[in-house]
Amino acid sequence: SSHLGSSGLCLSRCAATVLARKVMAQDKPQRLNWDFTNLDVGGKAGLDDPIGFRMTMDDGSSGSKGGRSKTTNQDLLTKKAWETAIAPIQSVGMNLFMLWMSGSSPGIFNVMILGYCLTTIVSQYSRLNSAFIPFKTIDTSMQKLAYFGLCSVSLGYLLWHMSGMGLLPTSSGDWIALIHDPEVYEVAGGVTM
């Protein structure tokens, strides 16, 4: 009898589902026509637009609108040019950490890290003019000078680190092969007993 009870419950659920679908189909209109023509009319249905719904970029002074926008654009370009100018120093932080972690002994990984840092700095030097091409409308001479200076500081630190590792010939012992032996003009001779 429990088997018949569960099948009867299943039949009643199926019948309820079919009945619900029929009711929904009868209530549903055949075709919905949406009217979007009057949506932008303010005050429709007696409601005003909420605060900030219609915002304009006009500051109220129509006479200086063109000059203000040009000045704002120039200021924005100058700000972006300075961001481009300090971009080399942003990648230096990671490079300095890698150099510090590599230590001062010349191993294969240390030399590879030095090579990576050197190629990064050289590529930054090569992008000096192309980095400021988008800013042709403003004078970027100070930004280029700052970019060049920051690249030079990075290169100086890299060379100092390479010198500390002994990879640069900066001590007198590195040039000993070029030191000439002095010629001896005096010869001593004698008999030993």
XYZ file of C-alpha atoms in Angstrom:
193
model
C 0.000 0.000 0.000
C 2.960 2.343 0.539
C 3.992 1.743 -3.084
C 0.539 2.797 -4.291
C 0.627 5.830 -2.009
C 3.900 7.128 -3.469
C 2.702 6.610 -7.049
C -0.518 8.412 -6.225
C 1.518 11.295 -4.787
C 3.592 11.385 -7.960
C 0.449 11.430 -10.117
C -1.013 14.286 -8.093
C 2.232 16.299 -8.447
C 2.267 15.734 -12.212
C -1.390 16.719 -12.463
C -0.730 19.876 -10.440
C 2.202 20.811 -12.712
C 0.110 20.297 -15.878
C -2.744 22.296 -14.385
C -0.379 25.130 -13.381
C 1.054 25.290 -16.916
C -2.453 25.487 -18.422
C -3.420 28.324 -16.073
C -0.225 30.235 -16.866
C -0.776 29.766 -20.602
C -4.318 31.174 -20.328
C -3.205 34.222 -18.287
C -0.281 35.023 -20.608
C -1.140 37.428 -23.418
C -0.324 36.213 -26.891
C 1.987 39.097 -27.845
C 3.560 41.855 -25.768
C 3.879 45.281 -27.385
C 6.391 47.462 -25.623
C 6.200 51.219 -26.113
C 9.568 52.931 -25.629
C 8.788 56.230 -27.364
C 7.847 58.266 -24.282
C 10.480 57.087 -21.822
C 12.560 60.304 -21.876
C 9.634 62.549 -21.054
C 10.188 64.057 -17.599
C 7.392 63.863 -15.078
C 5.773 60.817 -16.622
C 3.385 59.190 -14.181
C 3.672 62.253 -11.957
C 7.257 61.529 -10.848
C 10.215 63.863 -11.217
C 13.630 62.597 -12.187
C 15.808 61.756 -9.165
C 18.628 64.082 -8.140
C 21.643 63.594 -10.368
C 19.709 61.692 -13.054
C 20.388 64.289 -15.727
C 23.912 65.594 -15.300
C 25.708 67.816 -17.781
C 29.354 68.791 -18.016
C 28.408 72.489 -18.242
C 29.592 74.439 -15.209
C 27.161 77.278 -15.846
C 29.580 79.668 -17.562
C 29.074 79.258 -21.283
C 31.558 81.996 -22.220
C 34.722 80.260 -20.973
C 33.698 76.721 -21.804
C 36.176 76.175 -24.670
C 39.150 77.719 -22.871
C 38.532 75.803 -19.678
C 38.293 72.470 -21.460
C 41.516 73.124 -23.353
C 43.318 74.063 -20.124
C 41.985 70.972 -18.401
C 43.169 68.834 -21.323
C 46.629 70.430 -21.186
C 46.827 69.811 -17.432
C 45.773 66.205 -17.926
C 48.405 65.692 -20.640
C 51.066 67.218 -18.395
C 50.059 64.941 -15.536
C 50.179 61.851 -17.779
C 53.561 62.953 -19.157
C 54.951 63.122 -15.601
C 53.544 59.672 -14.896
C 55.381 58.411 -17.978
C 58.545 60.182 -16.820
C 58.629 58.383 -13.477
C 57.701 55.001 -14.961
C 61.332 53.744 -15.054
C 61.737 54.117 -11.300
C 58.624 52.023 -10.674
C 60.226 48.927 -12.175
C 63.472 49.598 -10.322
C 61.958 48.505 -6.998
C 61.609 44.932 -8.184
C 65.057 45.011 -9.785
C 66.677 46.347 -6.605
C 65.028 43.619 -4.547
C 66.271 40.947 -6.972
C 69.795 42.402 -6.877
C 69.740 42.528 -3.079
C 68.554 38.918 -2.888
C 71.215 37.797 -5.345
C 74.006 38.864 -3.000
C 77.545 39.889 -3.896
C 79.035 36.661 -5.170
C 79.248 36.264 -8.940
C 77.207 33.153 -9.709
C 75.264 32.168 -12.795
C 71.896 33.311 -11.415
C 73.357 36.591 -10.170
C 74.821 37.296 -13.578
C 71.482 36.427 -15.199
C 69.682 38.868 -12.887
C 72.263 41.540 -13.682
C 71.762 40.886 -17.407
C 67.999 41.205 -17.020
C 68.320 44.486 -15.146
C 70.820 45.822 -17.671
C 68.591 44.977 -20.656
C 65.628 46.596 -18.883
C 67.565 49.818 -18.358
C 68.917 49.850 -21.913
C 65.422 49.320 -23.314
C 64.174 52.216 -21.162
C 66.892 54.420 -22.630
C 65.883 53.366 -26.144
C 62.237 54.288 -25.454
C 63.095 57.819 -24.351
C 61.571 59.567 -27.371
C 58.874 57.032 -28.230
C 57.457 57.137 -24.687
C 56.524 60.797 -25.114
C 55.054 60.638 -28.627
C 51.438 60.800 -27.342
C 52.260 64.154 -25.701
C 53.259 66.097 -28.837
C 50.955 69.002 -28.032
C 52.797 69.951 -24.825
C 56.433 70.654 -24.006
C 57.895 67.489 -22.492
C 61.534 68.555 -22.173
C 61.464 68.468 -18.343
C 59.717 65.090 -18.345
C 62.297 63.686 -20.765
C 65.087 65.041 -18.593
C 63.542 63.403 -15.503
C 63.077 60.123 -17.436
C 66.729 60.209 -18.534
C 67.892 61.069 -15.004
C 65.959 58.214 -13.411
C 67.312 55.765 -15.992
C 70.822 57.049 -15.266
C 70.362 56.570 -11.504
C 69.203 53.001 -12.151
C 72.207 52.345 -14.383
C 74.557 53.870 -11.786
C 73.247 51.576 -9.070
C 73.537 48.575 -11.372
C 77.155 49.430 -12.232
C 77.969 49.937 -8.531
C 76.481 46.511 -7.751
C 78.442 44.924 -10.614
C 81.620 46.559 -9.311
C 80.935 45.182 -5.822
C 80.597 41.713 -7.306
C 83.956 42.103 -9.052
C 82.496 42.004 -12.559
C 83.806 45.431 -13.558
C 87.545 46.102 -13.886
C 87.779 48.911 -11.335
C 90.692 47.841 -9.124
C 94.378 47.967 -9.949
C 94.624 44.181 -9.858
C 92.321 43.992 -12.873
C 94.831 45.937 -14.978
C 98.034 44.222 -13.829
C 98.634 42.684 -17.227
C 98.977 46.151 -18.738
C 101.612 47.293 -16.236
C 105.024 47.063 -17.828
C 107.896 45.472 -16.013
C 110.595 47.986 -15.257
C 113.813 47.514 -17.157
C 116.806 46.894 -14.939
C 119.900 48.823 -16.048
C 122.176 47.707 -13.270
C 123.530 44.204 -13.132
C 125.465 42.889 -10.169
C 127.879 40.005 -10.483
C 130.168 38.290 -8.127
C 131.705 35.118 -6.940
C 130.229 33.148 -4.170
C 132.297 30.916 -1.967
